[in-house]
Amino acid sequence: MQQTVQIQPAETFVPPRFTVYQHRQIDKIEALHQLPEHMRFEMKVVASVFPFRVNNFVIEELIDWDKVPNDPVFQLTFPQRGMLDDESYEQMAALHRTDPTAEQVMELAQQIRNKLNPHPAGQMEKNVPELDGERVEGIQHKYKETVLFFPAQGQYCHSYCTFCFRWAQFVGKATRFNNNDADLLHNYLREHKEVTDLLVTGGDPMVMRTVKLRGYLEKLKDPEFDHIRTIRIGTKSLTFWPFRYLTDPDAQDLLALIKELVDAGKHVSIMAHINHKQELRTAATREAIALLRKTGAQIRTQAPLLNNINTDPNMWAEMWKEQTQLGMIPYYMFIERDTGAKRYFELPLYKTWETFREAYKQVSGVSRTVRGPSMSAGPGKVEVSGVSEIAGEKVFVLRFIQARNPEWVQRPFFAKYDENATWLNDLKPAFGEEKFFWEDEYNAM
């Protein structure tokens, strides 16, 4: 029987109306009218290729319009000219100048998207498992202990991030990856007792109504799912729409569901994507954090290091300190993935390590729960542990935080120093080795 729980906000919030703008409504965003016409045109061109969606809360509360276009949340949510290479941009811009049909724009957009590695790290070829001899679409099982589930109702977000490595989920059915079969999820978990963690991801599962989320998660309280110890929910809602926990019609039901799972013995972890400390400044977000903590759930924070948004190590240090003070656990600094608009957001690997180190030095042990900088690459999560000189050779020191083969985890390996390298595929083995120790096994998978 469903438990009723009342976890009320400490202050009263007036339920705001959720208003969202997508690429066809970009001209209706009044705040953009202060920008030069050529910038608005550039946004339309880029938004024809990459997904664009922003809501009124982000526009009104999180962006400092006096600092646009350099405001970090503006960069995080509004299309930027540099997200496309010159050739692709000019192709799409030329088409827009001819008053094209929607079909013409879509056709060219798909051609450009296909060149942008829409599904990186083998997630379609190597991560999708089988059940009874059939591929289980909407589930990924890369690491032994952890299953990712993509509920069909959660494959969009309150607002889209410009850097998002899952951008392909939002631009058409051809690239979307999801499932709405709760029984299929439960059957797969029954068959795989080695799985301890379920990660519900997207998109953003918190755009779903609670009744839908309950359909996927409530059954995991049953004894047959005792092997599922942790339920993770990846979300941006805490900062992009905190009213999901405060004033949405089913906010109380959502908090009740989370508390039920905790009371049933599950570790519930809200994986909060927070890219800049500016996102933490609203009273609504702080209250949403407090309410979630009252359910017994933990909140872990993660974000990639992004050129043009959050390259200041002092900002990272302050953000981690503030997150810790609010009761959240700094978890990961990621490296921008090799997909989509990476050309605009990526940084050299040596720079990611320097930024992480400079930020890490400034925080106490309670915030040093954060790991990174980490690449979520094909073979696993590879941490850049440092830059060193060994036997006269300058090298990157690397290790697996997580891997397709658990035997690779925590085993150091070394790559030649390359100041232009931005991803694992750019690196060559050090000390005259022909291959990294894991390459043959990975390629055979």
XYZ file of N, CA and C in Angstrom, residues 47-181:
405
model
N 20.730 25.949 -33.749
C 19.587 25.230 -33.176
C 18.887 24.343 -34.199
N 19.213 24.488 -35.460
C 18.688 23.589 -36.479
C 19.381 22.233 -36.446
N 20.573 22.199 -35.848
C 21.366 20.964 -35.800
C 21.315 20.343 -34.416
N 21.569 21.150 -33.398
C 21.574 20.667 -32.027
C 20.240 20.965 -31.350
N 19.853 20.146 -30.379
C 18.581 20.393 -29.687
C 18.635 21.676 -28.872
N 17.537 22.405 -28.874
C 17.439 23.630 -28.072
C 16.116 23.620 -27.321
N 16.196 23.857 -26.034
C 15.003 23.916 -25.182
C 15.414 24.642 -23.916
N 14.706 25.710 -23.576
C 15.018 26.460 -22.369
C 13.712 26.911 -21.728
N 13.680 26.956 -20.399
C 12.434 27.346 -19.730
C 12.547 28.710 -19.074
N 11.415 29.209 -18.623
C 11.339 30.560 -18.071
C 12.152 30.725 -16.789
N 12.280 29.679 -15.982
C 13.051 29.784 -14.743
C 14.520 30.026 -15.045
N 15.060 29.294 -15.999
C 16.464 29.491 -16.385
C 16.664 30.904 -16.926
N 15.755 31.336 -17.777
C 15.878 32.664 -18.388
C 15.803 33.767 -17.340
N 14.855 33.655 -16.428
C 14.574 34.757 -15.499
C 15.428 34.729 -14.239
N 15.850 33.553 -13.789
C 16.506 33.442 -12.490
C 17.986 33.078 -12.539
N 18.429 32.405 -13.595
C 19.800 31.869 -13.579
C 20.773 32.605 -14.487
N 20.260 33.313 -15.486
C 21.140 34.026 -16.424
C 21.250 35.486 -16.020
N 22.466 35.985 -15.955
C 22.706 37.417 -15.748
C 22.803 38.062 -17.126
N 21.718 38.695 -17.561
C 21.651 39.192 -18.936
C 22.579 40.379 -19.186
N 23.076 41.010 -18.127
C 24.060 42.074 -18.308
C 25.419 41.517 -18.707
N 25.620 40.201 -18.519
C 26.902 39.574 -18.845
C 26.839 38.706 -20.104
N 25.691 38.664 -20.728
C 25.538 37.896 -21.966
C 26.348 38.569 -23.072
N 27.057 37.816 -23.932
C 26.983 36.361 -24.124
C 27.941 35.534 -23.256
N 28.690 36.176 -22.359
C 29.687 35.429 -21.593
C 29.144 34.808 -20.311
N 27.890 35.095 -19.976
C 27.316 34.489 -18.779
C 27.359 32.967 -18.908
N 27.815 32.251 -17.871
C 27.994 30.799 -18.005
C 26.707 30.025 -18.252
N 25.597 30.439 -17.637
C 24.347 29.703 -17.847
C 23.766 30.008 -19.228
N 24.009 31.199 -19.738
C 23.640 31.500 -21.128
C 24.400 30.589 -22.075
N 25.701 30.463 -21.850
C 26.512 29.564 -22.677
C 26.057 28.116 -22.533
N 25.556 27.780 -21.365
C 25.142 26.421 -21.054
C 23.827 26.032 -21.726
N 23.013 27.015 -22.082
C 21.669 26.710 -22.571
C 21.342 27.265 -23.958
N 22.027 28.299 -24.422
C 21.707 28.903 -25.716
C 22.754 28.530 -26.761
N 22.330 28.220 -27.982
C 23.268 27.788 -29.034
C 24.315 28.855 -29.323
N 25.543 28.407 -29.556
C 26.660 29.305 -29.834
C 27.247 28.976 -31.211
N 27.672 29.991 -31.920
C 28.213 29.841 -33.281
C 29.330 28.802 -33.338
N 30.206 28.789 -32.345
C 31.364 27.902 -32.371
C 31.044 26.433 -32.176
N 29.798 26.100 -31.900
C 29.423 24.696 -31.718
C 29.470 23.918 -33.027
N 29.401 24.614 -34.157
C 29.505 23.976 -35.464
C 30.814 24.365 -36.137
N 31.405 23.434 -36.869
C 32.577 23.777 -37.675
C 32.152 24.719 -38.791
N 33.098 25.425 -39.375
C 32.786 26.473 -40.353
C 32.009 25.933 -41.556
N 32.424 24.768 -42.060
C 31.760 24.225 -43.244
C 30.298 23.898 -42.953
N 30.049 23.227 -41.829
C 28.681 22.859 -41.485
C 27.835 24.087 -41.224
N 28.420 25.064 -40.517
C 27.673 26.285 -40.226
C 27.274 26.990 -41.524
N 28.239 27.152 -42.436
C 27.948 27.881 -43.670
C 26.910 27.157 -44.519
N 26.944 25.827 -44.502
C 25.926 25.062 -45.234
C 24.532 25.366 -44.697
N 24.389 25.291 -43.386
C 23.075 25.507 -42.792
C 22.667 26.975 -42.885
N 23.605 27.891 -42.699
C 23.276 29.316 -42.797
C 22.799 29.663 -44.204
N 23.471 29.117 -45.227
C 23.068 29.385 -46.609
C 21.665 28.865 -46.868
N 21.354 27.692 -46.323
C 20.013 27.145 -46.495
C 18.967 28.036 -45.831
N 19.258 28.524 -44.636
C 18.307 29.377 -43.915
C 18.007 30.662 -44.677
N 18.960 31.143 -45.428
C 18.767 32.400 -46.164
C 17.839 32.222 -47.363
N 17.478 30.979 -47.669
C 16.610 30.717 -48.832
C 15.164 30.460 -48.439
N 14.800 30.691 -47.179
C 13.448 30.403 -46.689
C 13.084 28.945 -46.956
N 13.840 28.010 -46.378
C 13.659 26.587 -46.698
C 12.440 25.984 -46.023
N 12.059 24.810 -46.485
C 11.012 24.044 -45.818
C 11.615 23.336 -44.604
N 10.755 22.908 -43.707
C 11.222 22.172 -42.535
C 11.911 20.875 -42.944
N 11.420 20.247 -44.023
C 12.016 18.998 -44.497
C 13.430 19.226 -45.012
N 13.673 20.337 -45.701
C 15.015 20.644 -46.203
C 15.992 20.869 -45.051
N 15.549 21.588 -44.028
C 16.403 21.829 -42.867
C 16.718 20.520 -42.162
N 15.698 19.685 -41.988
C 15.904 18.419 -41.306
C 16.867 17.508 -42.062
N 16.760 17.485 -43.364
C 17.635 16.629 -44.167
C 19.101 17.046 -44.024
N 19.367 18.345 -44.131
C 20.736 18.814 -43.975
C 21.220 18.626 -42.547
N 20.341 18.890 -41.583
C 20.724 18.719 -40.174
C 21.150 17.287 -39.903
N 20.421 16.312 -40.456
C 20.763 14.917 -40.214
C 22.113 14.562 -40.830
N 22.424 15.128 -41.977
C 23.732 14.903 -42.598
C 24.858 15.417 -41.696
N 24.648 16.577 -41.126
C 25.658 17.158 -40.237
C 25.768 16.343 -38.954
N 24.630 15.953 -38.384
C 24.631 15.191 -37.136
C 25.369 13.864 -37.279
N 25.222 13.232 -38.423
C 25.865 11.933 -38.625
C 27.382 12.019 -38.556
N 27.925 13.211 -38.747
C 29.381 13.400 -38.690
C 29.873 13.678 -37.271
N 28.948 13.777 -36.311
C 29.301 14.265 -34.974
C 29.323 13.155 -33.925
N 29.514 11.912 -34.358
C 29.652 10.787 -33.428
C 28.492 10.781 -32.420
N 27.265 10.586 -32.883
C 26.102 10.754 -32.001
C 26.023 9.767 -30.839
N 26.626 8.584 -30.978
C 26.584 7.598 -29.887
C 28.006 7.153 -29.556
N 28.719 7.919 -28.723
C 30.133 7.643 -28.457
C 30.344 6.437 -27.551
N 31.605 6.012 -27.479
C 32.076 5.001 -26.518
C 31.382 3.653 -26.681
N 30.973 3.337 -27.910
C 30.396 2.028 -28.166
C 29.082 1.760 -27.466
N 28.343 2.837 -27.134
C 27.166 2.610 -26.303
C 26.039 1.910 -27.051
N 26.023 1.963 -28.366
C 25.003 1.228 -29.117
C 25.493 -0.160 -29.523
N 26.813 -0.293 -29.772
C 27.345 -1.569 -30.233
C 27.739 -2.490 -29.086
N 28.317 -1.936 -28.016
C 28.893 -2.749 -26.952
C 28.083 -2.754 -25.663
N 27.186 -1.778 -25.488
C 26.520 -1.627 -24.191
C 25.127 -2.228 -24.116
N 24.487 -2.450 -25.266
C 23.100 -2.909 -25.258
C 23.076 -4.425 -25.058
N 22.460 -4.897 -23.974
C 22.471 -6.338 -23.678
C 21.352 -7.081 -24.392
N 21.309 -8.388 -24.165
C 20.243 -9.218 -24.711
C 19.491 -9.908 -23.576
N 18.241 -10.189 -23.844
C 17.405 -10.982 -22.945
C 16.630 -11.963 -23.804
N 16.806 -13.253 -23.535
C 16.171 -14.307 -24.339
C 16.528 -14.162 -25.816
N 17.796 -13.784 -26.074
C 18.279 -13.708 -27.443
C 17.905 -12.457 -28.199
N 17.224 -11.517 -27.552
C 16.811 -10.275 -28.206
C 17.492 -9.086 -27.545
N 17.914 -8.112 -28.390
C 18.471 -6.874 -27.848
C 17.441 -6.167 -26.976
N 17.892 -5.660 -25.837
C 16.995 -4.948 -24.927
C 17.186 -3.451 -25.150
N 16.420 -2.884 -26.064
C 16.530 -1.453 -26.342
C 16.078 -0.666 -25.111
N 16.805 0.387 -24.814
C 16.468 1.201 -23.654
C 17.221 0.817 -22.404
N 18.070 -0.209 -22.496
C 18.932 -0.598 -21.380
C 20.371 -0.631 -21.871
N 21.286 -0.150 -21.048
C 22.715 -0.306 -21.305
C 23.355 -0.965 -20.090
N 24.237 -1.911 -20.366
C 24.883 -2.665 -19.290
C 26.374 -2.751 -19.624
N 27.082 -1.682 -19.326
C 28.509 -1.577 -19.645
C 29.377 -2.160 -18.544
N 29.048 -1.866 -17.290
C 29.807 -2.344 -16.143
C 28.981 -3.384 -15.398
N 29.647 -4.402 -14.893
C 28.974 -5.558 -14.317
C 27.926 -5.179 -13.286
N 28.226 -4.233 -12.409
C 27.363 -3.932 -11.270
C 26.227 -2.976 -11.601
N 26.302 -2.287 -12.740
C 25.410 -1.150 -12.976
C 24.656 -1.284 -14.284
N 23.345 -1.125 -14.216
C 22.480 -1.092 -15.393
C 21.909 0.314 -15.545
N 21.952 0.835 -16.773
C 21.328 2.113 -17.103
C 19.998 1.844 -17.784
N 18.965 2.554 -17.347
C 17.645 2.423 -17.960
C 17.178 3.783 -18.444
N 16.670 3.823 -19.687
C 16.230 5.056 -20.339
C 14.711 5.020 -20.496
N 13.941 5.447 -19.503
C 12.480 5.409 -19.639
C 12.007 6.338 -20.752
N 11.119 5.836 -21.592
C 10.690 6.607 -22.757
C 10.088 7.955 -22.359
N 9.390 8.001 -21.212
C 8.735 9.247 -20.797
C 9.722 10.280 -20.260
N 10.993 9.897 -20.101
C 11.987 10.807 -19.535
C 13.075 11.206 -20.496
N 12.807 11.101 -21.796
C 13.860 11.396 -22.768
C 13.782 12.823 -23.317
N 13.558 13.743 -22.420
C 13.744 15.171 -22.689
C 14.071 15.807 -21.350
N 14.300 17.099 -21.297
C 14.713 17.776 -20.062
C 13.930 19.079 -19.912
N 13.970 19.625 -18.701
C 13.330 20.929 -18.489
C 13.994 22.006 -19.335
N 15.298 21.917 -19.491
C 16.069 22.719 -20.440
C 17.214 21.841 -20.925
N 17.682 22.067 -22.140
C 18.792 21.285 -22.662
C 20.111 22.020 -22.451
N 21.141 21.261 -22.167
C 22.495 21.817 -22.055
C 23.183 21.739 -23.415
N 23.860 22.792 -23.785
C 24.489 22.869 -25.096
C 25.584 21.820 -25.283
N 26.247 21.409 -24.207
C 27.365 20.474 -24.318
C 26.925 19.023 -24.299
N 25.667 18.737 -24.060
C 25.201 17.412 -23.647
C 25.689 16.298 -24.567
N 26.299 15.259 -23.981
C 26.785 14.158 -24.797
C 25.639 13.261 -25.247
N 24.450 13.443 -24.687
C 23.286 12.672 -25.133
C 22.373 13.506 -26.025
N 22.941 14.469 -26.702
C 22.161 15.343 -27.576
C 21.361 14.546 -28.618
N 21.893 13.403 -29.042
C 21.211 12.629 -30.089
C 19.869 12.070 -29.634
N 19.667 11.994 -28.297
C 18.369 11.536 -27.774
C 17.231 12.495 -28.137
N 17.581 13.751 -28.433
C 16.560 14.799 -28.500
C 16.308 15.325 -29.908
N 16.916 14.729 -30.926
C 16.818 15.325 -32.263
C 16.084 14.454 -33.273
N 15.443 13.393 -32.823
C 14.660 12.587 -33.755
C 14.676 11.121 -33.396
N 13.691 10.402 -33.891
C 13.534 9.002 -33.536
C 14.690 8.143 -34.011
N 15.372 8.561 -35.072
C 16.441 7.738 -35.637
C 17.594 7.545 -34.665
N 17.790 8.501 -33.777
C 18.927 8.409 -32.853
C 18.491 8.212 -31.411
N 17.188 8.120 -31.160
C 16.699 8.030 -29.790
C 16.857 6.607 -29.245
N 17.059 6.533 -27.943
C 17.302 5.258 -27.280
C 16.463 5.237 -26.016
N 15.396 4.369 -25.985
C 14.523 4.402 -24.817
C 13.668 3.149 -24.759
N 12.925 3.002 -23.654
C 12.038 1.869 -23.471
C 10.943 2.272 -22.484
N 9.719 1.832 -22.721
C 8.632 2.138 -21.784
C 8.047 0.873 -21.159
N 8.798 -0.223 -21.205
C 8.324 -1.514 -20.724
C 8.905 -1.795 -19.345
